[in-house]
Coordinates of N, CA and C in Angstrom, one line a residue:
M30 N -4.6 2.1 24.2 CA -3.3 2.9 23.8 C -2.4 2.0 23.0
S31 N -1.8 2.5 22.0 CA -1.0 1.7 21.1 C 0.3 1.4 21.8
E32 N 0.9 0.3 21.3 CA 2.2 -0.1 21.8 C 3.3 0.9 21.6
Q33 N 4.2 1.0 22.7 CA 5.3 1.8 22.6 C 6.6 1.0 22.1
H34 N 7.3 1.6 21.1 CA 8.5 0.9 20.6 C 9.6 1.9 20.8
Y35 N 10.7 1.1 21.2 CA 12.0 1.9 21.4 C 13.1 1.1 20.6
I36 N 14.1 1.8 20.2 CA 15.3 1.3 19.6 C 16.5 1.6 20.5
F37 N 17.3 0.5 20.7 CA 18.6 0.7 21.4 C 19.7 1.1 20.4
G38 N 20.1 2.3 20.4 CA 21.2 2.7 19.5 C 22.5 2.7 20.2
Y39 N 23.4 2.0 19.5 CA 24.8 1.9 20.2 C 26.0 2.3 19.3
G40 N 25.6 3.0 18.2 CA 26.6 3.5 17.2 C 26.2 4.9 16.8
S41 N 26.0 5.1 15.5 CA 25.6 6.4 15.0 C 24.2 6.8 15.5
L42 N 23.4 5.9 15.9 CA 22.1 6.2 16.4 C 22.1 6.9 17.7
I43 N 23.3 6.8 18.4 CA 23.3 7.6 19.7 C 23.3 9.1 19.4
S44 N 23.6 9.5 18.2 CA 23.6 10.9 17.8 C 22.1 11.3 17.5
S45 N 21.6 12.3 18.2 CA 20.2 12.6 18.0 C 20.0 13.2 16.6
S46 N 20.9 14.0 16.1 CA 20.7 14.5 14.7 C 20.8 13.4 13.6
S47 N 21.7 12.4 13.9 CA 21.8 11.3 12.9 C 20.5 10.6 12.9
R48 N 20.0 10.1 14.0 CA 18.8 9.3 14.0 C 17.6 10.1 13.4
R49 N 17.5 11.4 13.6 CA 16.4 12.1 13.1 C 16.6 12.4 11.6
I50 N 17.7 12.0 11.0 CA 17.8 12.1 9.5 C 16.9 10.9 9.0
T51 N 16.9 9.9 9.7 CA 16.2 8.5 9.2 C 14.7 8.6 9.5
G52 N 14.3 9.1 10.6 CA 12.9 9.1 10.9 C 12.5 9.9 12.2
I53 N 11.2 9.8 12.6 CA 10.9 10.4 13.8 C 11.4 9.6 14.9
A54 N 12.1 10.4 15.9 CA 12.8 9.7 17.0 C 12.6 10.6 18.2
G55 N 12.2 10.0 19.4 CA 12.0 10.8 20.6 C 13.3 11.0 21.3
D56 N 13.2 11.6 22.4 CA 14.3 12.0 23.3 C 15.0 10.6 23.7
S57 N 16.2 10.7 24.1 CA 17.0 9.4 24.4 C 17.2 9.2 25.9
L58 N 17.3 8.0 26.3 CA 17.7 7.6 27.6 C 19.0 6.8 27.6
A59 N 19.9 7.3 28.4 CA 21.3 6.6 28.4 C 21.2 5.3 29.2
V60 N 21.7 4.3 28.6 CA 21.6 3.0 29.3 C 22.9 2.2 29.1
R61 N 23.1 1.1 29.8 CA 24.0 0.0 29.4 C 23.2 -1.3 29.3
V62 N 23.5 -2.0 28.3 CA 22.8 -3.2 27.9 C 23.8 -4.4 28.3
H63 N 23.4 -5.3 29.1 CA 24.2 -6.5 29.4 C 24.0 -7.6 28.4
G64 N 25.1 -8.4 28.1 CA 24.9 -9.4 27.2 C 25.2 -9.1 25.7
L65 N 25.6 -7.9 25.4 CA 25.8 -7.5 24.0 C 27.4 -7.0 23.9
E66 N 28.0 -7.5 22.9 CA 29.4 -7.1 22.6 C 29.4 -6.3 21.4
R67 N 30.1 -5.1 21.4 CA 30.2 -4.2 20.2 C 31.5 -4.3 19.7
T68 N 31.6 -4.4 18.3 CA 32.9 -4.5 17.7 C 32.8 -3.9 16.3
W69 N 33.9 -3.5 15.8 CA 34.0 -2.9 14.4 C 33.9 -4.0 13.4
V70 N 33.0 -3.8 12.4 CA 32.9 -4.9 11.3 C 32.7 -4.1 10.0
S71 N 32.8 -4.9 8.9 CA 32.5 -4.4 7.6 C 32.0 -5.5 6.7
W72 N 31.2 -5.2 5.7 CA 30.7 -6.3 4.9 C 31.1 -6.0 3.4
K73 N 31.1 -7.0 2.6 CA 31.5 -7.0 1.2 C 30.8 -5.8 0.5
G74 N 31.8 -5.1 -0.3 CA 31.2 -4.0 -1.1 C 31.2 -2.6 -0.4
T75 N 31.6 -2.5 0.8 CA 31.6 -1.2 1.5 C 33.0 -0.7 1.6
K76 N 33.1 0.6 1.9 CA 34.4 1.3 1.9 C 34.7 1.7 3.4
M77 N 33.9 1.3 4.3 CA 34.1 1.6 5.7 C 33.6 0.5 6.7
R78 N 34.1 0.6 7.8 CA 33.6 -0.3 8.9 C 32.4 0.5 9.6
A79 N 31.6 -0.3 10.3 CA 30.6 0.2 11.2 C 30.7 -0.6 12.5
V80 N 30.0 -0.1 13.5 CA 30.0 -0.8 14.8 C 28.8 -1.8 14.7
A81 N 28.9 -2.9 15.3 CA 27.9 -4.0 15.3 C 28.0 -4.8 16.6
A82 N 26.8 -5.0 17.1 CA 26.6 -5.8 18.3 C 26.2 -7.2 18.1
R83 N 26.7 -8.1 19.0 CA 26.2 -9.5 18.9 C 26.1 -10.0 20.4
V84 N 25.3 -11.0 20.5 CA 25.0 -11.5 21.8 C 26.3 -12.2 22.3
M85 N 26.7 -11.8 23.6 CA 27.9 -12.4 24.2 C 27.7 -12.3 25.8
P86 N 27.7 -13.4 26.4 CA 27.5 -13.4 27.9 C 28.6 -12.5 28.5
N87 N 28.2 -11.8 29.6 CA 29.1 -11.0 30.4 C 29.6 -9.8 29.7
A88 N 29.3 -9.5 28.4 CA 29.7 -8.3 27.8 C 28.8 -7.2 28.2
L89 N 29.2 -5.9 27.8 CA 28.5 -4.7 28.1 C 28.6 -3.7 27.1
C90 N 27.5 -3.1 26.7 CA 27.4 -2.2 25.6 C 26.5 -0.9 26.0
N91 N 27.2 0.3 26.1 CA 26.5 1.4 26.3 C 25.8 2.0 25.1
G92 N 24.8 2.8 25.3 CA 24.0 3.4 24.2 C 22.8 4.1 24.6
V93 N 21.8 4.3 23.9 CA 20.6 5.1 24.1 C 19.4 4.4 23.7
L94 N 18.3 4.5 24.4 CA 16.9 4.1 24.0 C 16.3 5.4 23.5
F95 N 15.6 5.2 22.3 CA 14.8 6.3 21.9 C 13.5 5.7 21.3
E96 N 12.3 6.4 21.6 CA 11.0 6.0 21.1 C 10.9 6.3 19.6
V97 N 10.2 5.3 19.0 CA 9.9 5.5 17.5 C 8.4 5.1 17.3
P98 N 7.7 5.7 16.5 CA 6.4 5.2 16.1 C 6.5 3.9 15.4
E99 N 5.6 3.0 15.6 CA 5.7 1.7 14.9 C 5.8 1.8 13.4
S100 N 5.2 2.9 12.9 CA 5.2 3.2 11.4 C 6.6 3.6 10.9
E101 N 7.4 4.0 11.8 CA 8.8 4.5 11.5 C 9.9 3.3 11.6
L102 N 9.4 2.2 12.1 CA 10.4 1.1 12.3 C 11.0 0.7 10.9
E103 N 10.2 0.7 9.9 CA 10.6 0.3 8.6 C 11.8 1.2 8.0
N104 N 11.7 2.5 8.3 CA 12.7 3.4 7.9 C 14.1 3.1 8.6
F105 N 14.1 2.7 9.8 CA 15.2 2.3 10.6 C 15.7 0.9 10.1
D106 N 14.9 0.0 9.7 CA 15.2 -1.3 9.2 C 16.0 -1.0 7.9
E107 N 15.5 -0.1 7.1 CA 16.2 0.2 5.7 C 17.6 0.8 6.0
R108 N 17.7 1.7 7.0 CA 19.0 2.2 7.3 C 19.9 1.1 7.7
E109 N 19.5 0.3 8.6 CA 20.3 -0.8 9.2 C 20.2 -2.1 8.4
T110 N 20.4 -2.0 7.1 CA 20.0 -3.0 6.2 C 20.9 -4.3 6.3
H111 N 22.1 -4.2 6.9 CA 22.9 -5.4 7.1 C 22.7 -5.9 8.4
Y112 N 21.8 -5.5 9.2 CA 21.6 -6.0 10.6 C 20.2 -6.6 10.7
V113 N 20.0 -7.3 11.8 CA 18.7 -8.0 12.1 C 18.1 -7.4 13.3
R114 N 16.8 -6.7 13.1 CA 16.2 -6.1 14.3 C 15.7 -7.3 15.2
T115 N 16.1 -7.2 16.5 CA 15.8 -8.3 17.5 C 15.3 -7.6 18.8
Q116 N 14.4 -8.2 19.4 CA 13.8 -7.7 20.6 C 14.7 -7.9 21.8
L117 N 14.9 -6.8 22.6 CA 15.8 -6.9 23.8 C 14.9 -7.2 25.0
S118 N 15.4 -7.9 26.0 CA 14.7 -8.1 27.2 C 14.9 -7.0 28.2
H119 N 13.9 -6.5 28.8 CA 14.0 -5.4 29.7 C 15.0 -5.7 30.9
D120 N 15.3 -7.0 31.2 CA 16.1 -7.5 32.2 C 17.6 -7.1 31.9
Q121 N 17.9 -6.9 30.5 CA 19.3 -6.6 30.1 C 19.6 -5.2 30.3
I122 N 18.6 -4.3 30.5 CA 18.9 -2.9 30.5 C 19.1 -2.4 31.9
A123 N 20.2 -1.6 32.0 CA 20.5 -0.8 33.2 C 20.5 0.6 32.9
Y124 N 19.7 1.5 33.5 CA 19.6 2.9 33.3 C 20.6 3.7 34.0
L125 N 21.2 4.7 33.3 CA 22.1 5.5 34.0 C 21.3 6.4 35.0
P126 N 22.1 7.0 36.0 CA 21.4 7.9 37.0 C 20.7 9.0 36.3
G127 N 19.4 9.3 36.8 CA 18.7 10.4 36.2 C 17.8 10.0 35.0
Y128 N 17.8 8.7 34.7 CA 16.9 8.3 33.6 C 16.0 7.3 34.1
A129 N 14.6 7.5 33.9 CA 13.6 6.7 34.4 C 13.4 5.4 33.5
A130 N 13.2 4.3 34.1 CA 12.9 3.0 33.4 C 11.7 3.1 32.6
L131 N 11.8 2.3 31.4 CA 10.6 2.2 30.6 C 9.5 1.4 31.1
A132 N 8.2 1.4 30.7 CA 7.3 0.5 31.1 C 7.6 -0.9 30.6
L133 N 7.3 -1.8 31.4 CA 7.7 -3.3 31.0 C 6.9 -3.8 29.9
N134 N 5.8 -3.2 29.5 CA 5.1 -3.6 28.4 C 5.5 -3.0 27.0
S135 N 6.5 -2.1 27.1 CA 7.1 -1.5 25.9 C 8.0 -2.5 25.2
K136 N 8.1 -2.4 23.8 CA 9.0 -3.2 23.1 C 10.2 -2.4 22.9
V137 N 11.4 -3.1 23.1 CA 12.7 -2.5 22.9 C 13.5 -3.3 21.8
W138 N 13.8 -2.7 20.8 CA 14.6 -3.4 19.7 C 16.1 -3.0 19.6
V139 N 16.8 -3.9 19.0 CA 18.2 -3.6 18.8 C 18.6 -4.3 17.4
Y140 N 19.5 -3.6 16.8 CA 20.1 -4.2 15.5 C 21.3 -5.0 15.7
L141 N 21.2 -6.3 15.5 CA 22.3 -7.2 15.7 C 22.9 -7.6 14.3
Y142 N 24.2 -8.0 14.5 CA 24.9 -8.3 13.2 C 25.2 -9.8 13.2
D143 N 25.0 -10.5 12.2 CA 25.3 -11.9 12.1 C 26.7 -12.1 11.7
H144 N 27.6 -12.2 12.7 CA 29.1 -12.3 12.4 C 29.4 -13.6 11.7
D145 N 28.7 -14.6 12.0 CA 29.0 -15.9 11.4 C 28.6 -16.0 9.9
K146 N 27.5 -15.3 9.5 CA 27.0 -15.3 8.2 C 27.8 -14.3 7.3
H147 N 28.2 -13.1 7.9 CA 28.8 -12.1 7.1 C 30.3 -12.1 7.1
G148 N 30.9 -12.6 8.3 CA 32.3 -12.5 8.5 C 32.8 -11.1 8.6
L149 N 34.1 -10.9 8.5 CA 34.7 -9.6 8.6 C 35.5 -9.3 7.4
Q150 N 35.3 -8.1 6.8 CA 36.0 -7.7 5.7 C 37.1 -6.7 6.2
N151 N 38.0 -6.2 5.3 CA 39.1 -5.4 5.7 C 39.0 -4.0 5.4
A152 N 37.7 -3.5 5.3 CA 37.5 -2.0 5.1 C 38.0 -1.3 6.3
P153 N 38.3 0.0 6.2 CA 38.8 0.7 7.4 C 37.7 1.3 8.2
I154 N 38.0 1.6 9.5 CA 37.3 2.5 10.3 C 37.5 3.8 9.7
V155 N 36.4 4.7 9.6 CA 36.6 6.0 9.0 C 36.2 7.0 10.1
Q156 N 37.0 8.0 10.2 CA 36.8 9.0 11.3 C 35.5 9.8 11.2
S157 N 35.1 10.0 10.0 CA 33.9 10.8 9.8 C 32.6 10.1 10.6
Y158 N 32.6 8.8 10.5 CA 31.6 7.9 11.1 C 31.8 7.9 12.6
L159 N 33.1 7.7 13.1 CA 33.3 7.7 14.4 C 33.0 9.0 15.2
D160 N 33.3 10.2 14.4 CA 33.0 11.5 15.1 C 31.5 11.6 15.4
V161 N 30.7 11.0 14.4 CA 29.2 11.1 14.7 C 28.9 10.4 15.9
I162 N 29.4 9.2 16.1 CA 29.1 8.5 17.3 C 29.6 9.2 18.6
L163 N 30.9 9.7 18.6 CA 31.4 10.3 19.8 C 30.7 11.6 20.1
L164 N 30.3 12.4 19.0 CA 29.6 13.6 19.3 C 28.2 13.3 19.9
G165 N 27.6 12.2 19.5 CA 26.4 11.7 20.1 C 26.6 11.2 21.6
C166 N 27.7 10.6 21.9 CA 28.0 10.3 23.2 C 28.2 11.4 24.1
H167 N 28.8 12.5 23.5 CA 29.1 13.8 24.3 C 27.8 14.5 24.6
E168 N 26.7 14.2 23.9 CA 25.3 14.7 24.3 C 24.9 14.2 25.7
I169 N 25.4 13.0 26.0 CA 25.2 12.5 27.3 C 26.3 12.9 28.3
S170 N 27.5 12.7 28.0 CA 28.6 13.1 28.8 C 29.9 12.7 28.3
P171 N 31.1 13.4 28.5 CA 32.4 12.9 28.1 C 32.7 11.5 28.5
H172 N 32.3 11.2 29.7 CA 32.5 9.7 30.2 C 31.8 8.7 29.5
F173 N 30.6 9.1 28.9 CA 29.9 8.2 28.0 C 30.6 7.9 26.7
A174 N 31.3 8.9 26.2 CA 32.2 8.7 25.0 C 33.3 7.8 25.3
Q175 N 33.9 8.0 26.5 CA 35.0 7.2 26.9 C 34.5 5.8 27.1
E176 N 33.4 5.5 27.7 CA 32.9 4.2 27.9 C 32.7 3.5 26.5
F177 N 32.2 4.3 25.5 CA 32.0 3.7 24.2 C 33.3 3.1 23.6
I178 N 34.3 3.9 23.8 CA 35.6 3.4 23.2 C 36.1 2.2 23.9
Q179 N 36.0 2.2 25.3 CA 36.5 1.1 26.1 C 35.7 -0.2 25.8
H180 N 34.4 -0.1 25.5 CA 33.6 -1.2 25.2 C 33.3 -1.5 23.8
T181 N 34.4 -1.2 22.9 CA 34.3 -1.5 21.5 C 35.6 -2.2 21.0
L182 N 35.5 -3.3 20.3 CA 36.6 -4.1 19.9 C 37.0 -3.8 18.5
N183 N 38.2 -4.2 18.1 CA 38.7 -4.3 16.7 C 39.2 -2.9 16.2
W184 N 40.1 -2.1 16.8 CA 40.4 -0.8 16.5 C 41.5 -0.7 15.3
E185 N 41.9 -1.8 14.8 CA 43.0 -1.7 13.7 C 42.4 -1.2 12.4
N186 N 43.3 -0.7 11.5 CA 42.9 -0.3 10.2 C 42.0 0.9 10.2
W187 N 42.5 2.0 10.4 CA 41.7 3.3 10.8 C 42.2 4.4 9.9
H188 N 41.3 5.0 9.3 CA 41.6 6.2 8.4 C 40.9 7.5 8.9
D189 N 41.7 8.5 8.8 CA 41.2 9.9 9.0 C 40.7 10.5 7.7
D190 N 39.4 10.5 7.6 CA 38.8 11.0 6.3 C 38.1 12.3 6.5
R191 N 38.4 13.0 7.5 CA 37.7 14.4 7.8 C 37.7 15.3 6.6
H192 N 38.8 15.2 5.9 CA 39.0 16.2 4.8 C 38.1 15.8 3.6
Q193 N 37.6 14.6 3.5 CA 36.8 14.1 2.5 C 36.0 13.0 3.1
P194 N 34.9 13.3 3.8 CA 34.2 12.2 4.5 C 33.7 11.1 3.6
V195 N 33.9 9.8 4.0 CA 33.3 8.7 3.3 C 31.9 8.4 3.8
Y196 N 31.7 8.6 5.1 CA 30.3 8.3 5.7 C 29.3 9.4 5.2
P197 N 28.2 8.9 4.6 CA 27.2 9.7 4.0 C 26.4 10.6 5.0
R198 N 26.4 10.3 6.3 CA 25.7 11.2 7.2 C 26.8 11.9 8.1
A199 N 27.9 12.2 7.6 CA 29.0 12.9 8.3 C 28.5 14.3 8.7
Q200 N 29.0 14.7 9.9 CA 28.6 16.0 10.5 C 29.7 17.0 10.6
L201 N 29.5 18.2 10.1 CA 30.4 19.3 10.3 C 30.5 19.6 11.9
H202 N 31.7 19.8 12.3 CA 31.9 20.1 13.8 C 33.2 20.8 14.0
T203 N 33.4 21.3 15.2 CA 34.7 21.9 15.6 C 35.4 21.3 16.7
Q204 N 35.1 20.0 16.9 CA 35.6 19.3 18.1 C 36.6 18.2 17.8
A205 N 37.3 18.3 16.6 CA 38.2 17.3 16.3 C 39.4 17.2 17.2
I206 N 39.9 18.2 17.7 CA 41.0 18.2 18.6 C 40.6 17.5 20.0
E207 N 39.5 17.8 20.4 CA 38.9 17.2 21.6 C 38.7 15.8 21.4
L208 N 38.1 15.4 20.4 CA 37.9 14.0 20.0 C 39.2 13.1 19.9
D209 N 40.1 13.8 19.2 CA 41.4 13.0 19.0 C 42.1 12.9 20.3
Q210 N 42.0 13.9 21.2 CA 42.7 13.7 22.6 C 42.1 12.6 23.4
L211 N 40.8 12.4 23.2 CA 40.1 11.3 23.9 C 40.5 10.0 23.4
L212 N 40.5 9.9 22.0 CA 40.9 8.6 21.3 C 42.4 8.3 21.7
A213 N 43.3 9.3 21.7 CA 44.7 9.0 21.9 C 44.8 8.6 23.2
Q214 N 44.1 8.9 24.2 CA 44.2 8.5 25.6 C 43.6 7.1 25.8
Q215 N 42.6 6.8 25.1 CA 41.8 5.5 25.3 C 42.4 4.3 24.4
V216 N 42.8 4.6 23.2 CA 43.3 3.5 22.4 C 44.6 4.0 21.7
P217 N 45.6 4.3 22.5 CA 46.8 5.0 22.1 C 47.5 4.3 20.9
Q218 N 47.6 3.0 20.9 CA 48.4 2.3 19.9 C 47.6 2.3 18.6
A219 N 46.3 2.1 18.7 CA 45.5 2.2 17.3 C 45.6 3.6 16.8
F220 N 45.4 4.5 17.7 CA 45.5 5.9 17.3 C 46.8 6.3 16.6
L221 N 47.8 5.9 17.1 CA 49.1 6.2 16.5 C 49.3 5.6 15.1
Q222 N 48.5 4.5 14.9 CA 48.5 3.8 13.6 C 47.5 4.4 12.6
R223 N 46.6 5.3 13.1 CA 45.6 6.0 12.2 C 46.3 6.7 11.1
R224 N 45.9 6.6 9.8 CA 46.5 7.2 8.7 C 45.5 8.0 8.0
L225 N 46.0 9.0 7.2 CA 45.2 9.9 6.4 C 44.6 9.1 5.3
A226 N 43.3 9.2 5.1 CA 42.6 8.5 4.1 C 43.0 9.1 2.7
P227 N 43.1 8.2 1.7 CA 43.5 8.6 0.4 C 42.5 9.6 -0.3

């Protein structure tokens, strides 16, 4: 039997429709990974921030595991071009109730960001990208979306670009009011400072 490969998605890859734009991806398992910190970052030459994880003791990062054929890993590497695919230890993974644990001989990958090498640029968070993530979280539960917000750092410099999305994989949806209410509740100060994108 061939080796099973899984990716831990903690940003736009939480969204089933977004990850299937990139390649073949199986159903997801909702998990929390210990020892990873998620924050907003950007890199030189981009017009938006993305979320990125780095190793950080005692930190927690929720997301999903989804199976990919080994032949599809290259497609996801290309999508996550600013990140380094790194193997996760099964010991770091806590499964949410109702989700069965993976076999210990399966390989679990995560895309990490080298903060020291790339640093932080001042591009904005764009709402079109954040919406994709939150809609993906809502596929699990509203609380999962709340947990994403609570366990993500760096909420300053935030643009509402829904009228003209910057994110190339933006999704049309009718849940803007619901998502805004959640954001206003969880990160009220940053939300009040969100401004309309030019």
